[in-house]
Coordinates of C-alpha atoms and ligand atoms in Angstrom, one line a residue:
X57 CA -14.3 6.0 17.2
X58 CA -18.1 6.9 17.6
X59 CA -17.5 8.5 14.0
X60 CA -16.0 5.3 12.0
X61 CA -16.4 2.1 10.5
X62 CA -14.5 -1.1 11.6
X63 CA -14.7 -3.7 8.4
X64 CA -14.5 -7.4 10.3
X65 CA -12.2 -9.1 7.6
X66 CA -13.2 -12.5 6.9
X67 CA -10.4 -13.0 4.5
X68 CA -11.5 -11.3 1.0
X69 CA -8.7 -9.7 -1.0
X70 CA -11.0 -7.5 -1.4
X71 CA -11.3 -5.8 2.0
X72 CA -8.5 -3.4 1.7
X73 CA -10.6 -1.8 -0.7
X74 CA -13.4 -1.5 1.4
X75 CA -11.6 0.3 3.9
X76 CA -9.9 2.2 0.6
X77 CA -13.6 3.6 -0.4
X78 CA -15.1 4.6 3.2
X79 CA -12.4 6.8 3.2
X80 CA -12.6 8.3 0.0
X81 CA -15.9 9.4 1.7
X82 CA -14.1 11.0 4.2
X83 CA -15.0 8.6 7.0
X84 CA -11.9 6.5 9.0
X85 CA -12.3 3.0 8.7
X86 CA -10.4 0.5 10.5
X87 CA -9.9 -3.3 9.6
X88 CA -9.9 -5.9 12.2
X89 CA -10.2 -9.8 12.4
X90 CA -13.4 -11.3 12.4
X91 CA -12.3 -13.0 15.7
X92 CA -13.0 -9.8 17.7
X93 CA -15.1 -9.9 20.3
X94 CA -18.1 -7.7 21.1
X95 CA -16.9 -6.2 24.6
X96 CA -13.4 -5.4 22.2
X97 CA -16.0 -3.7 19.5
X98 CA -18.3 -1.9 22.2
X99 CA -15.1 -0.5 23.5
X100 CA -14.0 1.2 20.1
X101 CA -17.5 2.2 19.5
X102 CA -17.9 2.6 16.0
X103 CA -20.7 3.5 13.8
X104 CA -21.0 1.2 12.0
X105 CA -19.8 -2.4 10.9
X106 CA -18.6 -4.0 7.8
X107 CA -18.5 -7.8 7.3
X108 CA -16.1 -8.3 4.1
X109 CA -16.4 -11.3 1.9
X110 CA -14.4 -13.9 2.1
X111 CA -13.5 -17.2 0.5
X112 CA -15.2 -19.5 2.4
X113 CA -18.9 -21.3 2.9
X114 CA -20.7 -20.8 5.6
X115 CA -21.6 -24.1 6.3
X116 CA -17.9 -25.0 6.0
X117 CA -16.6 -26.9 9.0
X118 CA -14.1 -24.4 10.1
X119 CA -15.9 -21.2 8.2
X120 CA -14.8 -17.6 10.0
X121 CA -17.9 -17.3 12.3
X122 CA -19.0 -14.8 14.9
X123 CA -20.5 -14.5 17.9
X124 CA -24.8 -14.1 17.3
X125 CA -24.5 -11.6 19.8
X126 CA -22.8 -9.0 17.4
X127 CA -26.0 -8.8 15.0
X128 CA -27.9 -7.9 18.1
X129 CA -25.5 -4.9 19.2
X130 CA -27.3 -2.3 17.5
X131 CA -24.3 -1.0 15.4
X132 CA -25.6 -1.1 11.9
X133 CA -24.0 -3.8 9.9
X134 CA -23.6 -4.1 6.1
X135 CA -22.3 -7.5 5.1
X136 CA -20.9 -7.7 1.7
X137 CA -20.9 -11.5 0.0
X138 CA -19.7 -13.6 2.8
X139 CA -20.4 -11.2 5.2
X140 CA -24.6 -11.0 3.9
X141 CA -24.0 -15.1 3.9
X142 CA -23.0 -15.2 7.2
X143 CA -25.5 -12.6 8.6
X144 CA -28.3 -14.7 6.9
X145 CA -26.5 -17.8 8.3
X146 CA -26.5 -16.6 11.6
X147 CA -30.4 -15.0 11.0
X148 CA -31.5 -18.7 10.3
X149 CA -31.6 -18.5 6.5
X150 CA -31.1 -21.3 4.2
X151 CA -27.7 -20.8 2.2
X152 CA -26.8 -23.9 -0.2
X153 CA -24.5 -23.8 -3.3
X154 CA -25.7 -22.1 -6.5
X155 CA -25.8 -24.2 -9.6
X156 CA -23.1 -22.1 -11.1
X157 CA -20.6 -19.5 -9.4
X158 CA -21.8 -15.9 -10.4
X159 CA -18.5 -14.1 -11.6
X160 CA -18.5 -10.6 -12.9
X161 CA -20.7 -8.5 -14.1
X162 CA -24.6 -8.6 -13.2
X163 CA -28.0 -6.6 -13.8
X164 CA -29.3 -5.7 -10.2
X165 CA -32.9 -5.4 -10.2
X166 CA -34.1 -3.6 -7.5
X167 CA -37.3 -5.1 -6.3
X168 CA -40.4 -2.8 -7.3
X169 CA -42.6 -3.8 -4.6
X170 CA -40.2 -3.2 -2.2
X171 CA -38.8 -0.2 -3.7
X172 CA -41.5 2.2 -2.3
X173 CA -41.7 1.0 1.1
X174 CA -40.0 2.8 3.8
X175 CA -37.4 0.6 4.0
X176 CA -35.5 1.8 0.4
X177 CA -32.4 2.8 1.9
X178 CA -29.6 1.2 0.9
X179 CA -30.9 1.5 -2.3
X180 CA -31.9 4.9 -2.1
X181 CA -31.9 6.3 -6.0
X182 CA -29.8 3.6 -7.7
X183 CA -31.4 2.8 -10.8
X184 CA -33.2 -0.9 -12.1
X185 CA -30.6 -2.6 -14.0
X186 CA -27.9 -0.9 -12.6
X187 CA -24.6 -3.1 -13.0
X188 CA -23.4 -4.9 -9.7
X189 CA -19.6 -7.2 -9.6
X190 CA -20.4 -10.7 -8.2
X191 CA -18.0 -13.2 -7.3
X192 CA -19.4 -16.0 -5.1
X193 CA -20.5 -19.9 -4.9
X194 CA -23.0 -19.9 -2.7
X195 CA -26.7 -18.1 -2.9
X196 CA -29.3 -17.3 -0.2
X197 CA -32.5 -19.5 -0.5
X198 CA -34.9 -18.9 2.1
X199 CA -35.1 -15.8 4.3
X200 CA -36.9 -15.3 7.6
X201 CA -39.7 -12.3 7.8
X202 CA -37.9 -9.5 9.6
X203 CA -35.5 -9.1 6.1
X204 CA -36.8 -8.0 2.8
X205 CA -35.2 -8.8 -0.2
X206 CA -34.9 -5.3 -2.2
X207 CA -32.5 -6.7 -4.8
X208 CA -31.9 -9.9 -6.7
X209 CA -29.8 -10.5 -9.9
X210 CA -30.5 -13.6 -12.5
X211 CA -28.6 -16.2 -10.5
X212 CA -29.1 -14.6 -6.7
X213 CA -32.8 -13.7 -6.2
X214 CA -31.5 -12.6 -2.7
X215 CA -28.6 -10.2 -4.1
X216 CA -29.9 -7.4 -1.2
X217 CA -31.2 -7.9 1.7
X218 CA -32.5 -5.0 4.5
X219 CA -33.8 -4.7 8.2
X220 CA -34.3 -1.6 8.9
X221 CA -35.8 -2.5 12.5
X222 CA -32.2 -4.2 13.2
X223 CA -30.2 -1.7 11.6
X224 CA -28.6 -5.0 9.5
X225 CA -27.9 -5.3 5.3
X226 CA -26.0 -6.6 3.1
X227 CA -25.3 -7.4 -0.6
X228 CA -24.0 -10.3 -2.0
X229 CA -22.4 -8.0 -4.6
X230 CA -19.2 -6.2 -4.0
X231 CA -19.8 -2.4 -3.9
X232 CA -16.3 -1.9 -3.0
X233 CA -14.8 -2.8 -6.7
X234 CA -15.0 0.4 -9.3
X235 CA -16.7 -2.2 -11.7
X236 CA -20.0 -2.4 -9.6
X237 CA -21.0 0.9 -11.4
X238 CA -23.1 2.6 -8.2
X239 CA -21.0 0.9 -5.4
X240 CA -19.9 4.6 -3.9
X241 CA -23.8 5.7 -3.8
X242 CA -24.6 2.1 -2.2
X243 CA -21.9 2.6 0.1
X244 CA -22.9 6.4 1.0
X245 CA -26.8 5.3 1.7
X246 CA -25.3 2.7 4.3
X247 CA -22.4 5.5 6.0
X248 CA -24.7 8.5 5.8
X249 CA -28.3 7.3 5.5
X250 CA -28.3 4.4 7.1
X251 CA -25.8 4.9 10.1
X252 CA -25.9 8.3 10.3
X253 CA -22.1 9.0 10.4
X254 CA -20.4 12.2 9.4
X255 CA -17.9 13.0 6.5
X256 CA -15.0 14.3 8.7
X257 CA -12.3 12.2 7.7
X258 CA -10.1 14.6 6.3
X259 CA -6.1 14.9 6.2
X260 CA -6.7 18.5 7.4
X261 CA -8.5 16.7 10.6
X262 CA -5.8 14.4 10.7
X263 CA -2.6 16.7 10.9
X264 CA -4.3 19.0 13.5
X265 CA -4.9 15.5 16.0
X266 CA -1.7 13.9 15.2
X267 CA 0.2 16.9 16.0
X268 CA -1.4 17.0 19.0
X269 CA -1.0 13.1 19.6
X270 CA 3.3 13.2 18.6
X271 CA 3.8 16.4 21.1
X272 CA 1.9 14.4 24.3
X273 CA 3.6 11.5 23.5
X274 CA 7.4 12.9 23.2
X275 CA 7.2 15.3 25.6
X276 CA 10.7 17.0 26.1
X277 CA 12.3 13.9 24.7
X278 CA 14.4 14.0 21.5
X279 CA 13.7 11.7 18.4
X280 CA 15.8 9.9 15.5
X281 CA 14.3 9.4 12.1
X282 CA 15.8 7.6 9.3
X283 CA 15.1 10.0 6.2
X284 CA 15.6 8.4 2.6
X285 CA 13.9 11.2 0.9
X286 CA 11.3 9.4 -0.5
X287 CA 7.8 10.7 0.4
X288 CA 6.5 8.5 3.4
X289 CA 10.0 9.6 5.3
X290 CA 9.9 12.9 4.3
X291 CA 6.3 13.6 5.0
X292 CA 6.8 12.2 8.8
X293 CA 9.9 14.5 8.4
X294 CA 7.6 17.6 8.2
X295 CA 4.9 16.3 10.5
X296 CA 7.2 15.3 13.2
X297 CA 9.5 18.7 12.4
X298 CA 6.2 20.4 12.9
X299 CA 5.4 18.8 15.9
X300 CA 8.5 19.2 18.3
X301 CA 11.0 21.1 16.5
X302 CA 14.3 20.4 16.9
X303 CA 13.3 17.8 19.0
X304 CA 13.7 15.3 15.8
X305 CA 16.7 14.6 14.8
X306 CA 16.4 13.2 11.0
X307 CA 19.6 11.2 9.5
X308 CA 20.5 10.0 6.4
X309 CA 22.3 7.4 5.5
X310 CA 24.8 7.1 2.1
X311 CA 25.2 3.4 1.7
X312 CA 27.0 3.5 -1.2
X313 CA 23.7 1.9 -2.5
X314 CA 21.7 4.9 -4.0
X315 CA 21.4 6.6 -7.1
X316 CA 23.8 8.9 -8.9
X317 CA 24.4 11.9 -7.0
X318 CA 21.7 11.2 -4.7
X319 CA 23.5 11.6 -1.7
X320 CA 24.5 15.0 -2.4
X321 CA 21.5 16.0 -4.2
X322 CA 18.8 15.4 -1.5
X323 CA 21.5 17.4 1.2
X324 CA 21.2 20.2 -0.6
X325 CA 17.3 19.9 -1.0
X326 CA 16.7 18.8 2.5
X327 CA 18.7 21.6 3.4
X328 CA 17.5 24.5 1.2
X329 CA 14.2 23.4 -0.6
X330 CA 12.7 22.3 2.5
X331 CA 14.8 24.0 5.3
X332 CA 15.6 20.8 7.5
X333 CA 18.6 20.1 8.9
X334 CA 19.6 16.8 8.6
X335 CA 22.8 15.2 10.0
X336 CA 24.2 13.0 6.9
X337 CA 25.9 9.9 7.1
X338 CA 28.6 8.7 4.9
X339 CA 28.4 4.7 5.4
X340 CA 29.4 3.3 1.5
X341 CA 32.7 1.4 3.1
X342 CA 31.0 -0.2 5.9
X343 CA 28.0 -1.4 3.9
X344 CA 30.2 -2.2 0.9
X345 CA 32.7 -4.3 3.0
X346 CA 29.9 -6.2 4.4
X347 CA 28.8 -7.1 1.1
X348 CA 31.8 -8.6 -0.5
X349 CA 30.9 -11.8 -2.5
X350 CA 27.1 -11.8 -1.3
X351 CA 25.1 -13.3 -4.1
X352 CA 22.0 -14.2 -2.4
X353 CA 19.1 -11.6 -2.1
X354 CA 18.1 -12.6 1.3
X355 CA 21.7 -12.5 2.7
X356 CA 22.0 -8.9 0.9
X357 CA 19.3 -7.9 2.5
X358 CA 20.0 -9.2 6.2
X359 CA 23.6 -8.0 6.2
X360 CA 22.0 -4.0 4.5
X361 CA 19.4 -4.2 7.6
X362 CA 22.0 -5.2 10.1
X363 CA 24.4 -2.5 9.0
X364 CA 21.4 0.1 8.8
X365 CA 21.6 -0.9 12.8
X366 CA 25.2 -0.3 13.5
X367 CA 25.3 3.1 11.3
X368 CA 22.1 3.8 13.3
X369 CA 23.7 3.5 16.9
X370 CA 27.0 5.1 16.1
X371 CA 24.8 8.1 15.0
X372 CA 23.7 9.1 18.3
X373 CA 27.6 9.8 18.6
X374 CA 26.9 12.6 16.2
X375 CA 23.1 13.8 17.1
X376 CA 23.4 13.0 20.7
X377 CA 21.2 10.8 22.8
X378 CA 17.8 10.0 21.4
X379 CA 14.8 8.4 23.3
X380 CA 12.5 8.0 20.6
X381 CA 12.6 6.4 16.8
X382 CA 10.0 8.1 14.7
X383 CA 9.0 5.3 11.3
X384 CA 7.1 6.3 8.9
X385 CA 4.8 2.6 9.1
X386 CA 1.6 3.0 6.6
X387 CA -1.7 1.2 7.5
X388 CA -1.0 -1.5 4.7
X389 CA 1.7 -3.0 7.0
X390 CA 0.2 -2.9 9.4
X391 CA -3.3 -4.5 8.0
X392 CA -1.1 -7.5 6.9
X393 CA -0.2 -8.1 10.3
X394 CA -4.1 -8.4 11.7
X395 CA -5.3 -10.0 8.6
X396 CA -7.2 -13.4 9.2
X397 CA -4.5 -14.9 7.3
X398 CA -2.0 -13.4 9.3
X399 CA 1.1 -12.5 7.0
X400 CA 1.8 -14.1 4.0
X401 CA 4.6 -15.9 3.0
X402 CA 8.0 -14.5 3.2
X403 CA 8.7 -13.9 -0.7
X404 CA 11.1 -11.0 0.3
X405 CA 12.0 -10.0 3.8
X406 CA 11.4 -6.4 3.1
X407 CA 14.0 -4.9 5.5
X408 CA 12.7 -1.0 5.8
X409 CA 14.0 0.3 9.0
X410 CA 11.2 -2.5 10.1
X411 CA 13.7 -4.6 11.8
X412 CA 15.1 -2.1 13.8
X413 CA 13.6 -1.0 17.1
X414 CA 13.8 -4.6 18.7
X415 CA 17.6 -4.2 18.9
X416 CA 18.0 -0.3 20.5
X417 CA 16.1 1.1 23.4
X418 CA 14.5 3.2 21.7
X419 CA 10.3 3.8 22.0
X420 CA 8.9 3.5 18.7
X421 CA 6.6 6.0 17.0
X422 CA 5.0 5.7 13.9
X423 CA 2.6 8.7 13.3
X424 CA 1.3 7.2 9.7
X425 CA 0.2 3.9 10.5
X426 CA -3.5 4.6 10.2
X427 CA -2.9 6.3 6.5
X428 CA -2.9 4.7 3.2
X429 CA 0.1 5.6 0.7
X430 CA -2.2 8.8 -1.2
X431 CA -3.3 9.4 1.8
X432 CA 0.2 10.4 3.2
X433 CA 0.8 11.9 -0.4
X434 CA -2.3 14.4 0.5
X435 CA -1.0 15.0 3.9
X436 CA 2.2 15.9 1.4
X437 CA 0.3 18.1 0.0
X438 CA -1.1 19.8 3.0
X439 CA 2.1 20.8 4.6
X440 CA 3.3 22.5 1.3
X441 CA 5.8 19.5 0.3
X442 CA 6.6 19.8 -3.2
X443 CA 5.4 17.8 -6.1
X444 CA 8.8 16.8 -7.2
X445 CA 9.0 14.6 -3.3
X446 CA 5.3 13.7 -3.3
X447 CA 5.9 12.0 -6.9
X448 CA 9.1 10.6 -6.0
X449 CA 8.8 6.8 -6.9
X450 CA 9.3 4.4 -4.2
X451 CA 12.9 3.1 -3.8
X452 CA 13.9 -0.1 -1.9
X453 CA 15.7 0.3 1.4
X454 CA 18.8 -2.1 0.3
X455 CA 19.1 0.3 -2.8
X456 CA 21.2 -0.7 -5.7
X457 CA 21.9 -4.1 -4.1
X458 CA 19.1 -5.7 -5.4
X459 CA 19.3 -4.1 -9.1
X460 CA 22.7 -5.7 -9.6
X461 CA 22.3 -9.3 -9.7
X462 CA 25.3 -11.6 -8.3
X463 CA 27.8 -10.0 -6.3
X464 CA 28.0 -6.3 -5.8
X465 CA 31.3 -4.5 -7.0
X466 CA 31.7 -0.8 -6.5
X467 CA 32.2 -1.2 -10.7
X468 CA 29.2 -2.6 -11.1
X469 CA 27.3 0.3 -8.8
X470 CA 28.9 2.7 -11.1
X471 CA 27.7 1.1 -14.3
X472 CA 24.2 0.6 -13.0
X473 CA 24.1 4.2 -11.7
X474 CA 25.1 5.8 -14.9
X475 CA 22.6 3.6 -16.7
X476 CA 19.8 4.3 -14.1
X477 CA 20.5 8.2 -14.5
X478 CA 20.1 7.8 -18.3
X479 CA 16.6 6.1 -18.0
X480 CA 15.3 8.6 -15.2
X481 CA 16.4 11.5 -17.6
X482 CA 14.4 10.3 -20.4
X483 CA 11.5 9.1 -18.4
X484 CA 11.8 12.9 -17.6
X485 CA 12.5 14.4 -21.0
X486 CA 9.1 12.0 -22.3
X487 CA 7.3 13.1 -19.9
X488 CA 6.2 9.4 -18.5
X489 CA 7.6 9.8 -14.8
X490 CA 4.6 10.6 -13.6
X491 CA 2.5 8.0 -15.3
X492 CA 4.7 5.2 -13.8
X493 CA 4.6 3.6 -10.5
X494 CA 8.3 2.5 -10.8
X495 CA 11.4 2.6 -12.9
X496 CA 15.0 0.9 -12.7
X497 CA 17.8 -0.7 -15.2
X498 CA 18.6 -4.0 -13.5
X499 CA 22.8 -5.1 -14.4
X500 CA 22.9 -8.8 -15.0
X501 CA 26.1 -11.2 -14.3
X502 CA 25.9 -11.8 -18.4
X503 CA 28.1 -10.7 -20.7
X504 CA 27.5 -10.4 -24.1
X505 CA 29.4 -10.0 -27.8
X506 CA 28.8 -7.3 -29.5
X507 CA 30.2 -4.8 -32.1
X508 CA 30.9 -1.1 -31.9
X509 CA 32.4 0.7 -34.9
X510 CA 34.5 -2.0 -36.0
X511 CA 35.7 -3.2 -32.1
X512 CA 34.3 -6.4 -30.3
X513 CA 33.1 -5.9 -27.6
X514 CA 32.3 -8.4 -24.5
X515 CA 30.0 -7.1 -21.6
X516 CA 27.0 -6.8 -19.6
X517 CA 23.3 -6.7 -20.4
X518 CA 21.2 -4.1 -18.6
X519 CA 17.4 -4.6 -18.1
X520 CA 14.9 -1.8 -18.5
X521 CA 11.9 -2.6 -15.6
X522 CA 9.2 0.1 -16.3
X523 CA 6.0 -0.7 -13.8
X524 CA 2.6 0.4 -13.0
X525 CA 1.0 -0.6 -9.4
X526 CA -1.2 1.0 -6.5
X527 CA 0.5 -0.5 -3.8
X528 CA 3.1 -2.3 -5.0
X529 CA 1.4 -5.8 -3.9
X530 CA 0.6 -6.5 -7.8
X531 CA 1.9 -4.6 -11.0
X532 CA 1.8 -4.4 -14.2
X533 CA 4.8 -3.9 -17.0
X534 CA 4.2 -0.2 -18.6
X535 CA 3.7 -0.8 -22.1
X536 CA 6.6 2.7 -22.9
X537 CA 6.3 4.3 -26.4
X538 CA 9.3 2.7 -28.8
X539 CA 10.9 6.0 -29.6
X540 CA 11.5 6.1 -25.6
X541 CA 12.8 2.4 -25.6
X542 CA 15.3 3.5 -28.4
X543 CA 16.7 6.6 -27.2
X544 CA 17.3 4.9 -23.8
X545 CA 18.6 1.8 -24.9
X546 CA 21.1 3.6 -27.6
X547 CA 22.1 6.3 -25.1
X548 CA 23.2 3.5 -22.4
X549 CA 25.2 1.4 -25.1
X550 CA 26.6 4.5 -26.1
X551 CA 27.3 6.1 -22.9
X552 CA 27.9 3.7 -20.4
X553 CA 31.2 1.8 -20.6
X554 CA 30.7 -2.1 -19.9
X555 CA 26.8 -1.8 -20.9
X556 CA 26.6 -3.1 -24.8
X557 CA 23.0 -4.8 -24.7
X558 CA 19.8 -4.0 -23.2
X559 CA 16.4 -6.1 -23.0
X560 CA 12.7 -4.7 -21.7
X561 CA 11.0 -6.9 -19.1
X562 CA 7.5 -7.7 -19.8
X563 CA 6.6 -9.7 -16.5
X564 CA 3.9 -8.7 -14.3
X565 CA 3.7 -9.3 -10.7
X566 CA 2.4 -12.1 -10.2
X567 CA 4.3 -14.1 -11.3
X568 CA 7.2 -12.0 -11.0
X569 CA 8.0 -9.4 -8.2
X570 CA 8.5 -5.8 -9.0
X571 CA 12.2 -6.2 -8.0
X572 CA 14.5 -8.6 -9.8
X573 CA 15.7 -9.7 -6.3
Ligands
XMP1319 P1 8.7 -6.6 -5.0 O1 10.1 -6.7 -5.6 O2 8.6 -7.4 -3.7 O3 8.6 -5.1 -4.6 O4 7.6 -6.9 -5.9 C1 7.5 -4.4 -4.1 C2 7.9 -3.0 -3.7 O5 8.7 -3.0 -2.6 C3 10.0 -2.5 -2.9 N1 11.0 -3.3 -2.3 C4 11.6 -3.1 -1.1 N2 11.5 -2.0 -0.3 N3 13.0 -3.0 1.2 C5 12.2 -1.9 0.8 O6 12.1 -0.9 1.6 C6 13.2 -4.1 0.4 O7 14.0 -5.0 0.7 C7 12.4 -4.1 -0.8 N4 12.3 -5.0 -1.8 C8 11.4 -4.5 -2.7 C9 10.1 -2.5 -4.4 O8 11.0 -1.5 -4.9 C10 8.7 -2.3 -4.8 O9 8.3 -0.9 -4.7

């Protein structure tokens, strides 16, 4: 760990981010409660540490604190808003509320005085007046000697503090945020200058250990992976492929539940575009018959993950015995479950393969739970996968199920899959699939009059969801050209039998969810 950063997260939704930019300077960063103890940090011995912001005061009652003892480590530290509050807080400076919350944009002006003293290192060649993102309550009044102040802003006249004698700084800016116009170079003085560390962080880096890493820890032992096609399962296909050969044993499941000719269509490209053999499973009936008359999303879900389970065990019929289950877990999960606000409410219970190992005796592996989602994409790109699987977009585990709203008839699937075809064509055929995070029809339990030639008709409306998102935790409804809207909404009246209206959804998440279920 010598060669890394661990971020203490006090709670900002910001501190993703933070971990998000060390790496894009190639050096791993690792998030962990602020409740960690020093022995726990001394034993990972990293680099450097990262206090995030947070929403609290200091002088709050029940405030995230920590132990004194950690300032006086010798780890460098860089506290960012909360973080340089609670460092001066714990140094014995004076916080108190400012008159007014600073929010957004700020000049920093870097103290002149200071500026040519030895100490100019976090600093180091950002300009006067540079712009800096604030977002706090509180300011920092009164400072004890061992700190200089080498930056203030109108409302903060301590926006940056340094010591370079105790390795400890902070900002009460966020360097982290793209708006804070020099927050990379701020952020490289403190990894590089400051602690010294070493730009090695690389997904090159990271194959060549993990390799090593799935090989020691499977041994002669053979492994079952779930493979959807979609590019976090099919990247840990390659990896783990590369790792111990035939060893793996990757299955895929038909639940009746994906796309039109999906199935059949990722076979053959498993199989001939990127040479994997893969034992497929045809499960439609089960999961179908399991789903008669289920209206509610959460049961829908519960009943796909329990018969993921069963169609999982009966495999090892086909593949024989298996000792290990290799998931293809990103760091995002798994930062949710250290956060200091532990994990959020349950607004979907994702099912993923998540809920599986509990139930089988298999050992879990999950060689991508320290990447990021473009981080896996570039580890993609490393072992030659092509650009049609690393800019697949994402597609939910319970498939279809949650696209048709109500109860699910194999009709209905039908209807929704032609319509979905027609939209992924012309997302194609305009060129937009790649400038979209996410793109479905949603079939509604309405039916609607309309006319066609000189016929009534009576049937159902389909929903166009076009979105745009980085993680999928927040998005935003892609504003798609009108001649796109028009071909795609005539060509699924026209085409699709039982389809005779379509609407565009403008919702954002929040409020809504990406998913309409
Ligand atoms: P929501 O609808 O929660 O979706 O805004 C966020 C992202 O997660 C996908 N999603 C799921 N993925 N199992 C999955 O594996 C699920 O049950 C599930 N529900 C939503 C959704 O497609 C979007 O990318």
């Amino acid at each position: 760990m010598k060669n890394s950063v661990l971020i203490l997260d006090f709670g900002s939704q910001y501190t993703k981010l933070i971990a998000r930019r060390i790496r894009d300077l190639n050096v791993y960063s690792e998030i962990v409660p602020f409740t960690i103890s020093l022995k726990k940090i001394k034993a990972l011995n990293p680099g450097a540490l990262i206090f995030s912001g947070g929403p609290s005061s200091v002088y709050e009652k029940n405030a995230p604190k920590i132990s004194p003892e950690i300032l006086k480590a010798g780890i460098p530290i860089l506290g960012i808003c909360y973080g340089l509050q609670l460092i001066a807080y714990l140094s014995g400076m004076v916080i108190e509320p400012a008159k007014s919350r600073e929010y957004g944009l700020a000049n920093l002006e870097i103290n002149k005085k200071q500026k040519s003293s030895p100490s100019d290192l976090l600093l180091k060649s950002i300009k006067n007046h540079s712009k800096v993102w604030m977002s706090h309550g509180d300011k920092i009044s009164k400072y004890p000697r061992d700190f200089i102040v080498t930056g203030r802003t109108k409302n903060s006249e301590v926006a940056v503090i340094e010591s370079k004698k105790r390795k400890i700084f902070g900002v009460q800016f966020h360097p982290e945020v793209v708006h804070t116009a020099k927050g990379k170079k701020i952020m490289s003085n403190f990894l590089f200058g400051i602690a010294g560390l070493k730009p090695d962080w690389s997904m090159e880096n990271f194959i060549k250990s993990t390799l090593i890493r799935i090989k020691d820890e499977i041994g002669e032992d053979r492994v079952i992976l779930g493979l959807s096609g979609g590019v976090d399962s099919t990247v840990l296909t390659l990896l783990m492929k590369k790792a111990v050969g035939d060893q793996l044993r990757p299955v895929f499941i038909d639940t009746g539940l994906l796309r039109k000719n999906e199935y059949n269509d990722l076979m053959f490209k498993f199989k001939h575009q990127l040479n994997l053999k893969v034992t497929g499973i045809r499960a439609a009936d089960i999961f179908l018959k399991n789903l008669v008359n289920i209206r509610s999303p959460e049961k829908k879900r519960k009943i796909i993950g329990r018969t993921f389970i069963d169609v999982f065990r009966q495999a090892e019929k086909k593949i024989g015995k298996v000792q290990f289950l290799a998931q293809g877990t990103l760091y995002p999960d798994v930062i949710e479950s250290v956060s200091v606000n532990g994990p959020s409410v349950t607004i979907k219970s994702h099912h993923n393969v998540g809920g599986l190992p509990a139930k089988m005796n298999w050992k879990l592996i999950e060689p991508l739970k320290e990447l990021f989602k473009d981080e896996v994409r570039k580890v993609g790109i490393e072992l030659g996968l092509d650009r049609e699987f690393i800019n697949r977009h994402p597609f939910p585990g319970p498939g279809l199920a949650v696209r048709i709203i109500g109860k699910i008839t194999r009709d209905k699937i039908k209807k929704l899959q032609e319509a979905d075809a027609i939209l992924i064509e012309e997302l194609l055929n305009f060129k937009i699939y790649d400038f979209i995070w996410q793109a479905f029809i949603v079939l509604l339990p309405v039916r609607t009059v309309g006319v066609m030639g000189d016929i009534r008709t009576y049937e159902n409306v389909a929903v166009i969801r076009l979105v745009n998102s980085v993680d999928g935790m927040t998005a935003d409804w892609y504003p798609a050209p009108y001649d796109f809207l028009k071909k795609v909404s005539n060509r699924i009246v026209n085409e699709v039998k039982g389809i005779n209206r379509i609407t565009y959804d403008l919702t954002s998440k929040p409020p809504g969810t990406i998913e309409w279920e």
